[in-house]
Amino acid sequence: MAVLVICEIYAAVRAQDHGPVQARSTLERMELKHLKTVAAARKRFADERRLLLGRPGLKDLRAVFHVHAEDSPHTGGTLEEVLEACRQTGVRVVFLTDHARKESDPLRPSWRGLHNGVLFFPGVETEGLLSFPVAPTSKPFAKREQYVAELLHGGGLVCLSHVEERLQDAPAGLTGYEIYNAHAEIKEEAAAGLALLGALCDTKQWAMLSYRVKHYGDEWMGALQTYPRLYLSKWDHDSEQRHLTGIAANDAHHNQIYRVVVRNEFSAAITSVENQDLLTLQTAQQPELAPLLRGRKRGEVLLQLDLDPYERSFRNTTTHILAGELSEESIREAVRRGRAYVAHEWLADATGFELIAKGEGRTYEMGDSVELTPGLRVETTAPLNGWFRLIRNGQIVANVKGTSHSFPIQAPGVYRVEVWLEVDGEERPWVYSNPVWVGEQPWESSSVSEEHLQNQGDLVSIAGYSNKSRSSALSAVVSL
Ligand SMILES: [Zn+2]
Ligand SMILES: [Zn+2]
């Protein structure tokens, strides 16, 4: 069954391949001339952008999911930094996802509620899931199914994360999936990683490297952004069976900070947040290093590259949530219902993007189940002129240019829209809507019920849980 599902997803990926292809490699995009052209395009987009009012009665709130701060040795950033980044980027909602802590670790309280006008949700990343429970819990669960069901039953949100690692995974009742993960992009970019390390090792490249990151940091990070085919294919595939809200994962850690630090007059070390001795540079191999080390004290920093400050991560990609108000309840409800769209906002501010369905006097929002009636249309609008791709059950059924479109809908299916922009000779994805589900809904009889929970005969009782060696321990250790 699992193999079959994966095959179907790959088939869907192939079927989509007639869409725009990435014209440039990431390394090419990182060349100064391309960074400059993209920066000019961003400026043009900012100038040309139309102001849209959005849906009546709904606020368009910028949110970031999958944010790490003060939660693990490999996280470099703090909650205060996150808050400052929100101020700079207009983010109003932060879904924190602390790495699950070992039972021996002391609990550190996460932020919850409003901090300077930004709404924080505490959460945890464990078992390939992002979970945002309503109430604190420290119950260990032996079964992942039980963990998911308990959290959902309590009103929490649970989303599948790092989809590239779990294509066959589809736990019942999930709120949604990551449809983009910024960290997954980096994992795929071995060539860019090696080029970066090579430049850090070569003193002659330092000046250009810091210049590019300092002046074109957003474009540099944006160079890594590709079309998340695998993520979208799984989402499209599974959405034919159930309601799944698509969200973007920033997977922000503020930990891509590299330094070249003086060790002695003959050597320097390249360090990262986690590793104080990533590589050693020696004057014997690199004579150009000698004058840079002369007269320096041990520990002095010769070069620092801060690649992923939170504000850059947050600008890169955001999930816009359409909610009645900025409150925990209202935001949870909007996410659950799929009233959201994802935007690579480093290209252009997407605020005001709309997708609705209209039929027989009724208007439906993103995420809604829509009755198939004569004259039904999907209407969509964006603040910039771009290519609108209408996608039905994972297949592109229309691709038209403009600022808004009204598509007639004559067949049942899961309909969503992507908007692409032309940037430096490439078509780049900018906005991904959540779908509307048109026609009969197959999942309405298969949601997680209380009966389903009780029928899981082999559940290990919470009190009786003793398998402490299991690394995850499913410690739903979420301090709210
Ligand atoms: Zn991490
Ligand atoms: Zn993470």
Short mmCIF file of C-alpha atoms and ligand atoms in Angstrom, two decimals:
data_model
loop_
_atom_site.label_atom_id
_atom_site.label_comp_id
_atom_site.label_asym_id
_atom_site.label_seq_id
_atom_site.Cartn_x
_atom_site.Cartn_y
_atom_site.Cartn_z
CA MET A 1 0.00 0.00 0.00
CA ALA A 2 2.75 2.43 1.03
CA VAL A 3 4.72 1.68 -2.14
CA LEU A 4 1.62 2.23 -4.22
CA VAL A 5 0.99 5.60 -2.61
CA ILE A 6 4.59 6.71 -3.23
CA CYS A 7 4.33 5.60 -6.86
CA GLU A 8 1.17 7.62 -7.28
CA ILE A 9 2.83 10.67 -5.77
CA TYR A 10 5.83 10.34 -8.08
CA ALA A 11 3.49 9.89 -11.02
CA ALA A 12 1.80 13.12 -9.99
CA VAL A 13 5.21 14.85 -9.80
CA ARG A 14 5.98 13.70 -13.35
CA ALA A 15 2.57 14.78 -14.57
CA GLN A 16 3.24 18.29 -13.31
CA ASP A 17 6.58 18.49 -15.06
CA HIS A 18 5.16 20.31 -18.03
CA GLY A 19 4.95 23.40 -15.81
CA PRO A 20 7.67 26.04 -15.76
CA VAL A 21 11.12 24.67 -15.07
CA GLN A 22 13.83 26.28 -13.01
CA ALA A 23 15.91 28.08 -15.62
CA ARG A 24 18.92 28.82 -13.41
CA SER A 25 20.83 26.78 -10.90
CA THR A 26 21.00 28.02 -7.32
CA LEU A 27 24.70 28.85 -7.73
CA GLU A 28 23.96 30.90 -10.84
CA ARG A 29 21.24 32.77 -8.98
CA MET A 30 23.80 33.55 -6.25
CA GLU A 31 26.12 35.35 -8.70
CA LEU A 32 26.23 39.08 -8.03
CA LYS A 33 24.74 40.11 -11.39
CA HIS A 34 21.69 37.89 -10.84
CA LEU A 35 21.28 39.01 -7.23
CA LYS A 36 21.23 42.60 -8.51
CA THR A 37 18.67 41.88 -11.24
CA VAL A 38 16.40 40.10 -8.75
CA ALA A 39 16.76 43.02 -6.31
CA ALA A 40 15.63 45.38 -9.11
CA ALA A 41 12.63 43.12 -9.82
CA ARG A 42 11.67 43.17 -6.15
CA LYS A 43 11.77 46.96 -6.17
CA ARG A 44 9.59 47.04 -9.29
CA PHE A 45 7.08 44.66 -7.68
CA ALA A 46 6.93 46.87 -4.58
CA ASP A 47 6.21 49.92 -6.79
CA GLU A 48 3.61 48.20 -8.99
CA ARG A 49 1.73 46.42 -6.23
CA ARG A 50 -2.02 47.08 -6.03
CA LEU A 51 -3.57 47.62 -2.66
CA LEU A 52 -6.27 45.00 -2.08
CA LEU A 53 -8.78 45.12 0.72
CA GLY A 54 -9.11 41.35 1.16
CA ARG A 55 -12.16 39.42 2.28
CA PRO A 56 -14.85 41.36 4.13
CA GLY A 57 -14.88 40.52 7.83
CA LEU A 58 -11.58 38.68 7.68
CA LYS A 59 -8.18 40.04 8.65
CA ASP A 60 -5.23 38.97 6.51
CA LEU A 61 -2.62 38.16 9.16
CA ARG A 62 0.95 37.19 8.37
CA ALA A 63 2.04 34.07 10.29
CA VAL A 64 5.16 31.94 10.56
CA PHE A 65 5.06 28.23 11.40
CA HIS A 66 7.88 25.98 12.52
CA VAL A 67 9.98 28.47 14.44
CA HIS A 68 12.74 27.42 16.82
CA ALA A 69 14.11 29.69 19.55
CA GLU A 70 16.02 28.82 22.73
CA ASP A 71 14.98 25.18 22.34
CA SER A 72 18.07 23.16 21.44
CA PRO A 73 21.86 23.36 21.22
CA HIS A 74 21.62 23.71 17.45
CA THR A 75 19.26 26.69 17.62
CA GLY A 76 21.08 30.01 17.56
CA GLY A 77 18.23 32.51 18.14
CA THR A 78 16.16 33.80 21.04
CA LEU A 79 12.47 34.60 21.55
CA GLU A 80 13.30 38.30 21.85
CA GLU A 81 14.98 38.12 18.43
CA VAL A 82 11.86 36.46 17.01
CA LEU A 83 9.73 39.29 18.39
CA GLU A 84 12.01 41.94 16.88
CA ALA A 85 11.93 40.11 13.52
CA CYS A 86 8.11 40.16 13.64
CA ARG A 87 8.21 43.92 14.13
CA GLN A 88 10.44 44.26 11.08
CA THR A 89 8.43 41.96 8.81
CA GLY A 90 4.83 42.57 9.89
CA VAL A 91 4.38 39.01 11.16
CA ARG A 92 1.49 38.92 13.67
CA VAL A 93 1.34 35.20 14.54
CA VAL A 94 4.20 32.87 15.51
CA PHE A 95 3.80 29.09 15.83
CA LEU A 96 6.80 27.94 17.88
CA THR A 97 7.89 24.33 17.48
CA ASP A 98 10.37 23.42 20.17
CA HIS A 99 12.35 20.30 19.54
CA ALA A 100 10.96 17.61 21.85
CA ARG A 101 13.09 17.56 24.95
CA LYS A 102 14.45 14.53 26.66
CA GLU A 103 12.72 13.70 29.90
CA SER A 104 15.82 14.59 31.86
CA ASP A 105 15.90 18.11 30.44
CA PRO A 106 14.42 20.86 32.52
CA LEU A 107 11.36 22.42 30.99
CA ARG A 108 11.68 25.95 29.81
CA PRO A 109 8.42 27.81 29.39
CA SER A 110 7.57 28.89 25.86
CA TRP A 111 5.73 32.08 25.04
CA ARG A 112 1.98 32.01 24.71
CA GLY A 113 -0.43 34.82 23.86
CA LEU A 114 0.24 38.39 22.86
CA HIS A 115 3.70 39.89 23.15
CA ASN A 116 3.89 43.45 21.78
CA GLY A 117 0.97 42.75 19.44
CA VAL A 118 2.32 39.42 18.17
CA LEU A 119 0.36 36.27 19.03
CA PHE A 120 2.56 33.33 20.07
CA PHE A 121 1.52 29.68 20.01
CA PRO A 122 3.76 27.25 21.87
CA GLY A 123 4.26 23.94 20.14
CA VAL A 124 6.50 20.98 19.65
CA GLU A 125 8.21 19.23 16.75
CA THR A 126 8.23 15.51 17.32
CA GLU A 127 7.43 12.32 15.39
CA GLY A 128 7.55 14.22 12.12
CA LEU A 129 4.70 16.44 13.29
CA LEU A 130 4.22 20.02 14.33
CA SER A 131 1.78 20.09 17.25
CA PHE A 132 0.10 23.03 18.89
CA PRO A 133 -1.94 21.76 21.83
CA VAL A 134 -4.49 23.89 23.58
CA ALA A 135 -3.57 22.82 27.08
CA PRO A 136 -0.21 21.91 28.60
CA THR A 137 0.62 18.26 28.64
CA SER A 138 3.52 16.18 29.75
CA LYS A 139 1.90 12.81 29.21
CA PRO A 140 4.09 10.34 27.42
CA PHE A 141 2.30 8.37 24.71
CA ALA A 142 3.48 5.05 23.41
CA LYS A 143 1.65 5.29 20.12
CA ARG A 144 1.89 8.08 17.65
CA GLU A 145 -1.76 7.58 16.67
CA GLN A 146 -2.78 8.16 20.25
CA TYR A 147 -0.63 11.26 20.50
CA VAL A 148 -2.23 12.73 17.37
CA ALA A 149 -5.75 11.78 18.37
CA GLU A 150 -5.42 13.17 21.90
CA LEU A 151 -4.07 16.48 20.66
CA LEU A 152 -6.74 16.85 17.99
CA HIS A 153 -9.46 15.81 20.37
CA GLY A 154 -8.33 18.51 22.78
CA GLY A 155 -8.68 21.17 20.07
CA GLY A 156 -4.99 21.27 19.12
CA LEU A 157 -3.57 21.64 15.63
CA VAL A 158 -1.30 18.93 14.22
CA CYS A 159 0.51 19.19 10.88
CA LEU A 160 2.77 16.81 9.02
CA SER A 161 6.31 18.16 8.80
CA HIS A 162 9.34 17.44 6.63
CA VAL A 163 7.12 15.71 4.11
CA GLU A 164 10.16 14.73 1.99
CA GLU A 165 11.07 12.21 4.72
CA ARG A 166 7.61 10.66 5.03
CA LEU A 167 5.81 10.44 1.72
CA GLN A 168 3.78 7.42 2.74
CA ASP A 169 2.80 8.95 6.06
CA ALA A 170 -0.77 10.18 6.48
CA PRO A 171 -2.02 9.94 10.07
CA ALA A 172 -5.79 10.19 10.39
CA GLY A 173 -7.37 13.48 11.25
CA LEU A 174 -4.37 15.79 10.77
CA THR A 175 -5.05 19.50 10.51
CA GLY A 176 -2.75 19.86 7.53
CA TYR A 177 0.64 19.52 5.89
CA GLU A 178 3.67 21.64 5.39
CA ILE A 179 3.51 22.45 1.69
CA TYR A 180 6.88 24.17 1.73
CA ASN A 181 9.83 23.77 4.08
CA ALA A 182 12.74 26.18 3.83
CA HIS A 183 15.08 23.74 5.56
CA ALA A 184 14.27 21.01 3.05
CA GLU A 185 15.49 23.40 0.35
CA ILE A 186 18.86 23.76 2.06
CA LYS A 187 19.21 20.00 2.51
CA GLU A 188 18.88 19.59 -1.24
CA GLU A 189 21.52 22.15 -2.02
CA ALA A 190 24.78 20.26 -1.64
CA ALA A 191 26.45 22.32 -4.38
CA ALA A 192 25.57 25.63 -2.73
CA GLY A 193 26.75 24.30 0.66
CA LEU A 194 30.08 23.20 -0.76
CA ALA A 195 30.54 26.49 -2.59
CA LEU A 196 29.91 28.35 0.67
CA LEU A 197 32.44 26.24 2.55
CA GLY A 198 34.95 26.71 -0.28
CA ALA A 199 34.51 30.49 -0.12
CA LEU A 200 34.93 30.48 3.67
CA CYS A 201 38.22 28.64 3.21
CA ASP A 202 39.52 31.12 0.63
CA THR A 203 40.48 34.54 2.03
CA LYS A 204 40.33 36.03 -1.48
CA GLN A 205 36.59 35.35 -1.60
CA TRP A 206 35.72 36.78 1.81
CA ALA A 207 35.05 40.36 0.75
CA MET A 208 32.70 39.37 -2.09
CA LEU A 209 30.95 36.78 0.06
CA SER A 210 30.17 39.24 2.85
CA TYR A 211 29.16 41.92 0.34
CA ARG A 212 26.58 39.62 -1.26
CA VAL A 213 25.11 38.47 2.03
CA LYS A 214 25.10 41.97 3.55
CA HIS A 215 23.48 43.77 0.61
CA TYR A 216 21.50 40.98 -1.07
CA GLY A 217 20.68 38.71 1.86
CA ASP A 218 17.03 38.18 0.86
CA GLU A 219 17.94 37.50 -2.75
CA TRP A 220 20.72 35.16 -1.60
CA MET A 221 18.32 33.13 0.56
CA GLY A 222 15.67 33.39 -2.16
CA ALA A 223 18.09 31.79 -4.62
CA LEU A 224 17.55 28.52 -2.73
CA GLN A 225 13.80 28.62 -3.24
CA THR A 226 12.50 26.03 -5.68
CA TYR A 227 9.04 24.77 -6.55
CA PRO A 228 8.19 22.20 -3.83
CA ARG A 229 6.91 19.53 -6.23
CA LEU A 230 7.14 16.63 -3.84
CA TYR A 231 5.39 18.48 -1.02
CA LEU A 232 2.60 19.72 -3.26
CA SER A 233 2.12 16.37 -4.96
CA LYS A 234 1.59 14.59 -1.67
CA TRP A 235 -0.73 17.32 -0.47
CA ASP A 236 -2.73 17.25 -3.72
CA HIS A 237 -2.89 13.46 -3.63
CA ASP A 238 -4.01 13.18 0.00
CA SER A 239 -6.39 16.15 -0.30
CA GLU A 240 -8.58 14.06 -2.56
CA GLN A 241 -9.35 11.94 0.50
CA ARG A 242 -9.46 14.46 3.32
CA HIS A 243 -9.41 18.10 4.29
CA LEU A 244 -5.80 19.23 4.79
CA THR A 245 -4.71 22.81 5.35
CA GLY A 246 -1.48 23.78 3.60
CA ILE A 247 0.98 25.82 5.65
CA ALA A 248 4.58 26.89 5.06
CA ALA A 249 7.39 25.85 7.37
CA ASN A 250 10.01 28.48 7.93
CA ASP A 251 11.95 25.99 10.04
CA ALA A 252 13.75 29.07 11.35
CA HIS A 253 16.58 28.48 13.82
CA HIS A 254 18.85 31.49 13.23
CA ASN A 255 21.75 29.07 13.25
CA GLN A 256 23.38 29.54 9.86
CA ILE A 257 26.04 31.76 11.37
CA TYR A 258 29.59 31.06 10.26
CA ARG A 259 32.70 32.72 11.67
CA VAL A 260 36.40 32.56 10.95
CA VAL A 261 38.07 32.86 14.35
CA VAL A 262 41.77 33.37 15.17
CA ARG A 263 43.38 30.41 16.89
CA ASN A 264 47.05 31.51 16.81
CA GLU A 265 49.40 33.28 14.40
CA PHE A 266 49.42 30.26 12.09
CA SER A 267 45.82 29.15 12.05
CA ALA A 268 42.16 30.10 12.22
CA ALA A 269 39.01 27.98 12.68
CA ILE A 270 35.72 28.09 10.82
CA THR A 271 32.93 27.79 13.40
CA SER A 272 29.17 27.33 13.30
CA VAL A 273 26.53 27.56 16.04
CA GLU A 274 26.94 23.89 16.88
CA ASN A 275 30.55 23.29 16.00
CA GLN A 276 33.40 25.47 17.20
CA ASP A 277 35.86 23.62 15.00
CA LEU A 278 34.22 22.97 11.67
CA LEU A 279 37.46 23.37 9.70
CA THR A 280 40.96 24.69 10.36
CA LEU A 281 42.69 27.12 8.01
CA GLN A 282 46.48 27.19 8.13
CA THR A 283 49.00 29.66 6.82
CA ALA A 284 51.11 26.74 5.56
CA GLN A 285 48.36 25.95 3.04
CA GLN A 286 47.16 29.49 2.59
CA PRO A 287 49.89 32.16 2.84
CA GLU A 288 47.31 34.97 2.29
CA LEU A 289 46.01 34.21 5.78
CA ALA A 290 49.32 35.14 7.49
CA PRO A 291 48.96 38.96 7.34
CA LEU A 292 45.34 38.70 8.56
CA LEU A 293 46.47 36.81 11.67
CA ARG A 294 49.40 39.05 12.53
CA GLY A 295 48.93 40.88 15.83
CA ARG A 296 45.51 39.26 16.45
CA LYS A 297 44.44 37.64 19.69
CA ARG A 298 43.01 34.15 19.99
CA GLY A 299 39.22 34.28 19.59
CA GLU A 300 39.11 37.44 17.45
CA VAL A 301 36.63 37.16 14.59
CA LEU A 302 38.08 37.73 11.10
CA LEU A 303 34.84 37.10 9.19
CA GLN A 304 31.23 36.61 10.20
CA LEU A 305 28.43 35.51 7.91
CA ASP A 306 24.93 35.60 9.37
CA LEU A 307 22.87 33.88 6.70
CA ASP A 308 19.51 33.30 8.37
CA PRO A 309 18.51 36.02 10.84
CA TYR A 310 14.84 35.53 11.73
CA GLU A 311 13.70 38.57 9.77
CA ARG A 312 15.22 37.10 6.61
CA SER A 313 13.60 33.69 7.25
CA PHE A 314 10.23 35.30 7.98
CA ARG A 315 10.37 37.50 4.88
CA ASN A 316 11.34 34.51 2.76
CA THR A 317 8.05 32.66 3.19
CA THR A 318 4.93 33.35 5.20
CA THR A 319 1.54 31.78 5.74
CA HIS A 320 -1.23 34.37 5.56
CA ILE A 321 -4.14 33.46 7.80
CA LEU A 322 -7.60 34.94 7.16
CA ALA A 323 -9.18 35.22 10.58
CA GLY A 324 -11.92 37.23 12.23
CA GLU A 325 -9.52 38.60 14.82
CA LEU A 326 -6.07 38.24 16.27
CA SER A 327 -6.97 35.78 19.01
CA GLU A 328 -5.85 32.24 19.71
CA GLU A 329 -9.31 30.81 19.13
CA SER A 330 -9.92 32.67 15.91
CA ILE A 331 -6.49 31.78 14.47
CA ARG A 332 -6.87 28.10 15.40
CA GLU A 333 -10.27 28.03 13.75
CA ALA A 334 -8.96 29.68 10.55
CA VAL A 335 -6.05 27.23 10.29
CA ARG A 336 -8.34 24.28 10.90
CA ARG A 337 -10.70 25.47 8.17
CA GLY A 338 -7.94 26.14 5.65
CA ARG A 339 -8.42 29.88 5.47
CA ALA A 340 -4.83 30.57 4.58
CA TYR A 341 -2.40 30.98 1.72
CA VAL A 342 1.36 30.69 1.50
CA ALA A 343 3.57 33.33 -0.11
CA HIS A 344 7.26 33.67 -0.87
CA GLU A 345 7.08 37.15 0.44
CA TRP A 346 10.72 38.00 -0.17
CA LEU A 347 9.65 38.46 -3.81
CA ALA A 348 6.67 40.70 -3.06
CA ASP A 349 4.10 41.36 -0.38
CA ALA A 350 1.09 39.15 -1.19
CA THR A 351 -1.29 40.70 1.35
CA GLY A 352 -4.81 40.87 -0.05
CA PHE A 353 -4.56 37.78 -2.25
CA GLU A 354 -8.00 36.20 -2.58
CA LEU A 355 -9.52 32.95 -3.67
CA ILE A 356 -13.23 32.36 -3.33
CA ALA A 357 -15.82 30.16 -4.97
CA LYS A 358 -19.18 31.62 -6.04
CA GLY A 359 -22.25 29.61 -6.91
CA GLU A 360 -26.01 30.15 -6.76
CA GLY A 361 -25.82 33.20 -4.52
CA ARG A 362 -23.33 31.65 -2.11
CA THR A 363 -19.72 32.67 -1.55
CA TYR A 364 -17.21 30.16 -0.20
CA GLU A 365 -13.80 30.87 1.31
CA MET A 366 -10.57 28.91 0.89
CA GLY A 367 -10.77 25.61 2.72
CA ASP A 368 -14.55 25.32 2.29
CA SER A 369 -16.53 22.42 0.93
CA VAL A 370 -18.40 23.71 -2.09
CA GLU A 371 -21.54 22.38 -3.66
CA LEU A 372 -21.19 21.77 -7.40
CA THR A 373 -23.92 23.93 -8.93
CA PRO A 374 -24.45 25.33 -12.44
CA GLY A 375 -22.47 28.54 -12.95
CA LEU A 376 -20.00 27.78 -10.15
CA ARG A 377 -16.78 29.83 -10.45
CA VAL A 378 -13.48 30.09 -8.64
CA GLU A 379 -12.47 33.74 -8.44
CA THR A 380 -9.00 34.80 -7.55
CA THR A 381 -7.07 38.02 -7.38
CA ALA A 382 -3.54 39.08 -6.47
CA PRO A 383 -1.79 42.39 -5.86
CA LEU A 384 0.53 41.89 -8.88
CA ASN A 385 0.31 40.80 -12.48
CA GLY A 386 1.39 37.16 -12.70
CA TRP A 387 0.61 33.72 -14.07
CA PHE A 388 -2.41 32.15 -12.37
CA ARG A 389 -2.33 28.38 -12.45
CA LEU A 390 -5.59 26.66 -11.60
CA ILE A 391 -4.87 23.17 -10.29
CA ARG A 392 -7.49 20.45 -10.00
CA ASN A 393 -6.54 17.23 -8.17
CA GLY A 394 -2.86 17.99 -8.76
CA GLN A 395 -3.18 18.74 -12.48
CA ILE A 396 -2.83 22.17 -14.03
CA VAL A 397 -6.11 22.89 -15.79
CA ALA A 398 -5.56 26.57 -16.65
CA ASN A 399 -2.59 28.92 -16.76
CA VAL A 400 -3.42 32.54 -17.51
CA LYS A 401 -1.73 35.88 -17.03
CA GLY A 402 -3.21 38.90 -15.29
CA THR A 403 -4.11 40.27 -11.87
CA SER A 404 -7.38 38.42 -11.36
CA HIS A 405 -9.33 35.57 -12.91
CA SER A 406 -12.69 33.92 -12.75
CA PHE A 407 -12.57 30.23 -13.64
CA PRO A 408 -15.75 28.27 -14.47
CA ILE A 409 -15.94 25.02 -12.50
CA GLN A 410 -17.87 22.15 -14.06
CA ALA A 411 -16.43 19.06 -12.40
CA PRO A 412 -15.98 17.98 -8.79
CA GLY A 413 -12.45 18.04 -7.40
CA VAL A 414 -9.94 19.81 -5.21
CA TYR A 415 -9.18 23.21 -6.73
CA ARG A 416 -6.34 25.49 -5.76
CA VAL A 417 -4.40 28.32 -7.38
CA GLU A 418 -0.74 29.22 -7.63
CA VAL A 419 0.53 32.62 -8.76
CA TRP A 420 3.91 32.83 -10.44
CA LEU A 421 5.98 35.92 -11.17
CA GLU A 422 8.55 36.58 -13.85
CA VAL A 423 11.87 37.32 -12.20
CA ASP A 424 15.22 37.67 -13.97
CA GLY A 425 14.17 35.52 -16.94
CA GLU A 426 12.58 32.82 -14.79
CA GLU A 427 9.05 32.07 -13.69
CA ARG A 428 9.14 31.80 -9.90
CA PRO A 429 6.31 30.55 -7.65
CA TRP A 430 4.99 33.31 -5.41
CA VAL A 431 1.60 32.37 -3.91
CA TYR A 432 -0.04 29.00 -3.14
CA SER A 433 -3.70 29.16 -2.13
CA ASN A 434 -5.47 26.61 -0.02
CA PRO A 435 -8.07 24.66 -2.01
CA VAL A 436 -11.80 24.62 -2.19
CA TRP A 437 -13.23 21.10 -2.21
CA VAL A 438 -15.95 20.92 -4.87
CA GLY A 439 -18.54 18.15 -4.86
CA GLU A 440 -19.04 15.22 -2.50
CA GLN A 441 -16.50 15.03 0.31
CA PRO A 442 -15.10 11.53 0.82
CA TRP A 443 -13.68 12.25 4.26
CA GLU A 444 -16.89 13.26 5.98
CA SER A 445 -17.46 9.76 7.28
CA SER A 446 -13.83 9.03 8.16
CA SER A 447 -12.74 11.66 10.68
CA VAL A 448 -11.23 10.61 13.99
CA SER A 449 -14.00 9.82 16.42
CA GLU A 450 -14.02 9.03 20.08
CA GLU A 451 -15.05 5.50 19.21
CA HIS A 452 -11.99 5.19 17.00
CA LEU A 453 -9.82 6.23 19.93
CA GLN A 454 -11.31 3.67 22.28
CA ASN A 455 -11.03 0.92 19.72
CA GLN A 456 -7.27 1.19 19.57
CA GLY A 457 -6.94 -1.93 21.70
CA ASP A 458 -3.18 -2.03 21.87
CA LEU A 459 -2.70 1.40 23.34
CA VAL A 460 -0.33 1.39 26.23
CA SER A 461 -1.93 3.26 29.07
CA ILE A 462 -0.33 6.53 29.98
CA ALA A 463 0.32 5.44 33.55
CA GLY A 464 1.77 2.16 32.40
CA TYR A 465 4.17 3.68 29.92
CA SER A 466 7.66 2.54 30.71
CA ASN A 467 9.63 2.31 27.49
CA LYS A 468 11.91 5.21 28.36
CA SER A 469 14.62 4.08 26.00
CA ARG A 470 12.56 5.07 23.00
CA SER A 471 14.27 8.30 22.09
CA SER A 472 11.15 10.18 21.14
CA ALA A 473 9.26 8.92 24.18
CA LEU A 474 6.53 10.88 22.43
CA SER A 475 6.96 13.21 25.31
CA ALA A 476 4.25 15.63 24.43
CA VAL A 477 6.21 17.80 26.74
CA VAL A 478 4.74 21.10 25.86
CA SER A 479 4.95 23.80 28.43
CA LEU A 480 2.47 26.50 27.65
ZN ZN B 1 16.22 21.91 14.48
ZN ZN B 2 12.35 22.06 12.94
#
